[in-house]
Each structure stands twice: as C-alpha cells, then as structure tokens.
JSON list of C-alpha atoms in Angstrom, two decimals:
[
{"chain": "I", "resi": 1, "resn": "UNK", "atom": "CA", "xyz": [23.43, 25.22, 109.40]},
{"chain": "I", "resi": 2, "resn": "UNK", "atom": "CA", "xyz": [24.92, 21.79, 108.87]},
{"chain": "I", "resi": 3, "resn": "UNK", "atom": "CA", "xyz": [22.37, 20.89, 106.19]},
{"chain": "I", "resi": 4, "resn": "UNK", "atom": "CA", "xyz": [23.30, 24.03, 104.26]},
{"chain": "I", "resi": 5, "resn": "UNK", "atom": "CA", "xyz": [26.95, 22.90, 104.26]},
{"chain": "I", "resi": 6, "resn": "UNK", "atom": "CA", "xyz": [26.14, 19.52, 102.70]},
{"chain": "I", "resi": 7, "resn": "UNK", "atom": "CA", "xyz": [27.13, 19.13, 99.04]},
{"chain": "I", "resi": 8, "resn": "UNK", "atom": "CA", "xyz": [24.27, 19.46, 96.60]},
{"chain": "I", "resi": 9, "resn": "UNK", "atom": "CA", "xyz": [23.80, 18.43, 93.01]},
{"chain": "I", "resi": 10, "resn": "UNK", "atom": "CA", "xyz": [22.49, 21.30, 90.88]},
{"chain": "I", "resi": 11, "resn": "UNK", "atom": "CA", "xyz": [19.74, 20.27, 88.44]},
{"chain": "I", "resi": 12, "resn": "UNK", "atom": "CA", "xyz": [20.68, 20.67, 84.77]},
{"chain": "I", "resi": 13, "resn": "UNK", "atom": "CA", "xyz": [19.29, 23.68, 82.93]},
{"chain": "I", "resi": 14, "resn": "UNK", "atom": "CA", "xyz": [17.70, 21.34, 80.36]},
{"chain": "I", "resi": 15, "resn": "UNK", "atom": "CA", "xyz": [14.26, 20.75, 81.90]},
{"chain": "I", "resi": 16, "resn": "UNK", "atom": "CA", "xyz": [13.63, 17.74, 79.64]},
{"chain": "I", "resi": 17, "resn": "UNK", "atom": "CA", "xyz": [16.17, 15.66, 81.60]},
{"chain": "I", "resi": 18, "resn": "UNK", "atom": "CA", "xyz": [14.27, 13.27, 83.88]},
{"chain": "I", "resi": 19, "resn": "UNK", "atom": "CA", "xyz": [16.98, 10.64, 84.28]},
{"chain": "I", "resi": 20, "resn": "UNK", "atom": "CA", "xyz": [19.04, 9.87, 87.36]},
{"chain": "I", "resi": 21, "resn": "UNK", "atom": "CA", "xyz": [22.38, 8.06, 87.01]},
{"chain": "I", "resi": 22, "resn": "UNK", "atom": "CA", "xyz": [23.13, 5.46, 89.69]},
{"chain": "I", "resi": 23, "resn": "UNK", "atom": "CA", "xyz": [26.74, 4.23, 89.83]},
{"chain": "I", "resi": 24, "resn": "UNK", "atom": "CA", "xyz": [28.67, 1.80, 92.00]},
{"chain": "I", "resi": 25, "resn": "UNK", "atom": "CA", "xyz": [26.34, -1.17, 91.45]},
{"chain": "I", "resi": 26, "resn": "UNK", "atom": "CA", "xyz": [27.51, -4.74, 91.74]},
{"chain": "I", "resi": 27, "resn": "UNK", "atom": "CA", "xyz": [25.95, -8.04, 90.66]},
{"chain": "I", "resi": 28, "resn": "UNK", "atom": "CA", "xyz": [24.00, -8.34, 93.94]},
{"chain": "I", "resi": 29, "resn": "UNK", "atom": "CA", "xyz": [21.97, -5.19, 93.28]},
{"chain": "I", "resi": 30, "resn": "UNK", "atom": "CA", "xyz": [19.00, -5.91, 91.03]},
{"chain": "I", "resi": 31, "resn": "UNK", "atom": "CA", "xyz": [16.53, -3.66, 89.24]},
{"chain": "I", "resi": 32, "resn": "UNK", "atom": "CA", "xyz": [13.91, -4.38, 91.91]},
{"chain": "I", "resi": 33, "resn": "UNK", "atom": "CA", "xyz": [16.29, -3.09, 94.61]},
{"chain": "I", "resi": 34, "resn": "UNK", "atom": "CA", "xyz": [16.51, 0.24, 92.76]},
{"chain": "I", "resi": 35, "resn": "UNK", "atom": "CA", "xyz": [12.76, 0.30, 92.13]},
{"chain": "I", "resi": 36, "resn": "UNK", "atom": "CA", "xyz": [12.12, -0.27, 95.86]},
{"chain": "I", "resi": 37, "resn": "UNK", "atom": "CA", "xyz": [14.17, 2.83, 96.72]},
{"chain": "I", "resi": 38, "resn": "UNK", "atom": "CA", "xyz": [13.36, 5.20, 93.86]},
{"chain": "I", "resi": 39, "resn": "UNK", "atom": "CA", "xyz": [9.57, 4.65, 93.59]},
{"chain": "I", "resi": 40, "resn": "UNK", "atom": "CA", "xyz": [9.05, 6.90, 96.64]},
{"chain": "I", "resi": 41, "resn": "UNK", "atom": "CA", "xyz": [10.09, 9.96, 94.63]},
{"chain": "I", "resi": 42, "resn": "UNK", "atom": "CA", "xyz": [7.56, 9.55, 91.81]},
{"chain": "I", "resi": 43, "resn": "UNK", "atom": "CA", "xyz": [6.42, 7.49, 88.85]},
{"chain": "I", "resi": 44, "resn": "UNK", "atom": "CA", "xyz": [9.30, 5.64, 87.20]},
{"chain": "I", "resi": 45, "resn": "UNK", "atom": "CA", "xyz": [9.10, 5.36, 83.41]},
{"chain": "I", "resi": 46, "resn": "UNK", "atom": "CA", "xyz": [11.85, 2.73, 83.23]},
{"chain": "I", "resi": 47, "resn": "UNK", "atom": "CA", "xyz": [15.15, 1.59, 84.72]},
{"chain": "I", "resi": 48, "resn": "UNK", "atom": "CA", "xyz": [18.01, 0.74, 82.40]},
{"chain": "I", "resi": 49, "resn": "UNK", "atom": "CA", "xyz": [20.58, -1.50, 84.12]},
{"chain": "I", "resi": 50, "resn": "UNK", "atom": "CA", "xyz": [24.06, -1.48, 82.57]},
{"chain": "I", "resi": 51, "resn": "UNK", "atom": "CA", "xyz": [25.61, -4.39, 84.46]},
{"chain": "I", "resi": 52, "resn": "UNK", "atom": "CA", "xyz": [28.86, -4.33, 82.47]},
{"chain": "I", "resi": 53, "resn": "UNK", "atom": "CA", "xyz": [29.50, -0.77, 83.68]},
{"chain": "I", "resi": 54, "resn": "UNK", "atom": "CA", "xyz": [28.04, -1.26, 87.17]},
{"chain": "I", "resi": 55, "resn": "UNK", "atom": "CA", "xyz": [25.47, 1.48, 86.75]},
{"chain": "I", "resi": 56, "resn": "UNK", "atom": "CA", "xyz": [21.82, 2.15, 86.01]},
{"chain": "I", "resi": 57, "resn": "UNK", "atom": "CA", "xyz": [19.65, 4.95, 84.69]},
{"chain": "I", "resi": 58, "resn": "UNK", "atom": "CA", "xyz": [16.35, 5.63, 86.46]},
{"chain": "I", "resi": 59, "resn": "UNK", "atom": "CA", "xyz": [14.04, 7.50, 84.11]},
{"chain": "I", "resi": 60, "resn": "UNK", "atom": "CA", "xyz": [11.12, 9.33, 85.72]},
{"chain": "I", "resi": 61, "resn": "UNK", "atom": "CA", "xyz": [7.87, 10.45, 84.09]},
{"chain": "I", "resi": 62, "resn": "UNK", "atom": "CA", "xyz": [8.18, 13.92, 85.65]},
{"chain": "I", "resi": 63, "resn": "UNK", "atom": "CA", "xyz": [11.17, 16.23, 86.10]},
{"chain": "I", "resi": 64, "resn": "UNK", "atom": "CA", "xyz": [10.00, 17.08, 89.64]},
{"chain": "I", "resi": 65, "resn": "UNK", "atom": "CA", "xyz": [10.28, 13.39, 90.61]},
{"chain": "I", "resi": 66, "resn": "UNK", "atom": "CA", "xyz": [13.84, 13.19, 89.29]},
{"chain": "I", "resi": 67, "resn": "UNK", "atom": "CA", "xyz": [14.76, 16.33, 91.27]},
{"chain": "I", "resi": 68, "resn": "UNK", "atom": "CA", "xyz": [13.32, 14.79, 94.46]},
{"chain": "I", "resi": 69, "resn": "UNK", "atom": "CA", "xyz": [15.24, 11.56, 93.82]},
{"chain": "I", "resi": 70, "resn": "UNK", "atom": "CA", "xyz": [18.54, 13.38, 93.36]},
{"chain": "I", "resi": 71, "resn": "UNK", "atom": "CA", "xyz": [17.97, 15.50, 96.48]},
{"chain": "I", "resi": 72, "resn": "UNK", "atom": "CA", "xyz": [16.89, 12.49, 98.52]},
{"chain": "I", "resi": 73, "resn": "UNK", "atom": "CA", "xyz": [19.58, 10.04, 97.43]},
{"chain": "I", "resi": 74, "resn": "UNK", "atom": "CA", "xyz": [22.67, 12.16, 96.63]},
{"chain": "I", "resi": 75, "resn": "UNK", "atom": "CA", "xyz": [25.55, 11.15, 98.97]},
{"chain": "I", "resi": 76, "resn": "UNK", "atom": "CA", "xyz": [23.10, 9.12, 101.10]},
{"chain": "I", "resi": 77, "resn": "UNK", "atom": "CA", "xyz": [22.01, 6.03, 99.19]},
{"chain": "I", "resi": 78, "resn": "UNK", "atom": "CA", "xyz": [23.28, 2.69, 100.45]},
{"chain": "I", "resi": 79, "resn": "UNK", "atom": "CA", "xyz": [21.86, -0.56, 99.06]},
{"chain": "I", "resi": 80, "resn": "UNK", "atom": "CA", "xyz": [23.10, -3.95, 100.26]},
{"chain": "I", "resi": 81, "resn": "UNK", "atom": "CA", "xyz": [26.04, -2.30, 102.02]},
{"chain": "I", "resi": 82, "resn": "UNK", "atom": "CA", "xyz": [27.21, -0.33, 98.97]},
{"chain": "I", "resi": 83, "resn": "UNK", "atom": "CA", "xyz": [27.21, 3.46, 98.84]},
{"chain": "I", "resi": 84, "resn": "UNK", "atom": "CA", "xyz": [25.89, 4.34, 95.40]},
{"chain": "I", "resi": 85, "resn": "UNK", "atom": "CA", "xyz": [26.84, 7.36, 93.35]},
{"chain": "I", "resi": 86, "resn": "UNK", "atom": "CA", "xyz": [23.92, 9.57, 92.27]},
{"chain": "I", "resi": 87, "resn": "UNK", "atom": "CA", "xyz": [24.23, 12.03, 89.39]},
{"chain": "I", "resi": 88, "resn": "UNK", "atom": "CA", "xyz": [21.97, 13.63, 86.83]},
{"chain": "I", "resi": 89, "resn": "UNK", "atom": "CA", "xyz": [21.65, 11.73, 83.55]},
{"chain": "I", "resi": 90, "resn": "UNK", "atom": "CA", "xyz": [22.45, 13.46, 80.28]},
{"chain": "I", "resi": 91, "resn": "UNK", "atom": "CA", "xyz": [19.90, 14.69, 77.76]},
{"chain": "I", "resi": 92, "resn": "UNK", "atom": "CA", "xyz": [18.79, 12.19, 75.15]},
{"chain": "I", "resi": 93, "resn": "UNK", "atom": "CA", "xyz": [17.70, 14.76, 72.57]},
{"chain": "I", "resi": 94, "resn": "UNK", "atom": "CA", "xyz": [19.21, 14.93, 69.10]},
{"chain": "I", "resi": 95, "resn": "UNK", "atom": "CA", "xyz": [21.80, 17.68, 68.63]},
{"chain": "I", "resi": 96, "resn": "UNK", "atom": "CA", "xyz": [20.55, 20.82, 67.00]},
{"chain": "I", "resi": 97, "resn": "UNK", "atom": "CA", "xyz": [21.08, 21.02, 63.24]},
{"chain": "I", "resi": 98, "resn": "UNK", "atom": "CA", "xyz": [23.51, 23.75, 62.28]},
{"chain": "I", "resi": 99, "resn": "UNK", "atom": "CA", "xyz": [23.08, 25.52, 58.94]},
{"chain": "I", "resi": 100, "resn": "UNK", "atom": "CA", "xyz": [26.18, 23.81, 57.48]},
{"chain": "I", "resi": 101, "resn": "UNK", "atom": "CA", "xyz": [24.68, 20.41, 58.43]},
{"chain": "I", "resi": 102, "resn": "UNK", "atom": "CA", "xyz": [21.48, 20.88, 56.45]},
{"chain": "I", "resi": 103, "resn": "UNK", "atom": "CA", "xyz": [21.08, 18.28, 53.70]},
{"chain": "I", "resi": 104, "resn": "UNK", "atom": "CA", "xyz": [22.01, 19.35, 50.19]},
{"chain": "I", "resi": 105, "resn": "UNK", "atom": "CA", "xyz": [20.27, 17.96, 47.11]},
{"chain": "I", "resi": 106, "resn": "UNK", "atom": "CA", "xyz": [22.16, 15.12, 45.45]},
{"chain": "I", "resi": 107, "resn": "UNK", "atom": "CA", "xyz": [23.17, 15.41, 41.79]},
{"chain": "I", "resi": 108, "resn": "UNK", "atom": "CA", "xyz": [20.83, 13.56, 39.42]},
{"chain": "I", "resi": 109, "resn": "UNK", "atom": "CA", "xyz": [21.67, 9.96, 38.56]},
{"chain": "I", "resi": 110, "resn": "UNK", "atom": "CA", "xyz": [22.78, 9.24, 35.01]},
{"chain": "I", "resi": 111, "resn": "UNK", "atom": "CA", "xyz": [20.24, 7.38, 32.91]},
{"chain": "I", "resi": 112, "resn": "UNK", "atom": "CA", "xyz": [17.26, 7.88, 30.65]},
{"chain": "I", "resi": 113, "resn": "UNK", "atom": "CA", "xyz": [15.45, 11.11, 31.28]}
]
C-alpha cells in the first residue's frame, strides 16, 4: 500500500525520449559518479554534464533503460550526501514543419539571363 502512495514520474508520450535529467549536482559530483549509479539500468549512450547549471543529462540507448532509471532513482538518489532531482529529459527532435513555414521560391536575381 505504501509503495502505491509514493509519487511517480509518468513517462512522456514521446517514445523517442531516452534522456534522464539529473539536477542538484555540485562540483564534487563527477560524470563517473553518475555513470556508476546509472549503468545498472541499461546501456548509456552518453552523459552531458552542465556544471554551470548544476545538472546533467543521461542519455540511454533504449527507452526501456531510461524508464527503469527514472523509476529506480526518482526521489531516492543520493550521491555524496546530495539528494538529486530526477526528471525526464525533453525531446531533441526538430519541430514539425507547418504549411505556412514551408520554404517559398526566392525571386530571380537581376543579371544576364
């Protein structure tokens, strides 16, 4: 019963998202610290540390691995005494082109024909 009452993070509808956001980092937490924790959930494609913002993005090869990581670490992950914030990353895909955004032909340049 208690486990059912715990907050959960719902996976995004976009199945192409395989990135987990990790916030609350400080200068003592290195990429290897994150790798040591997150490797257990699946193959990591890369980890992008954003030290200025105190966060990182853990990108998995498989969506299933990212889902396991979020379930396993959400509201539970503590590294070097710091409780880290776990969220889903955002999609990296290009926005869809709307009809009004389609390129229009340019007028011809003046000059010899």
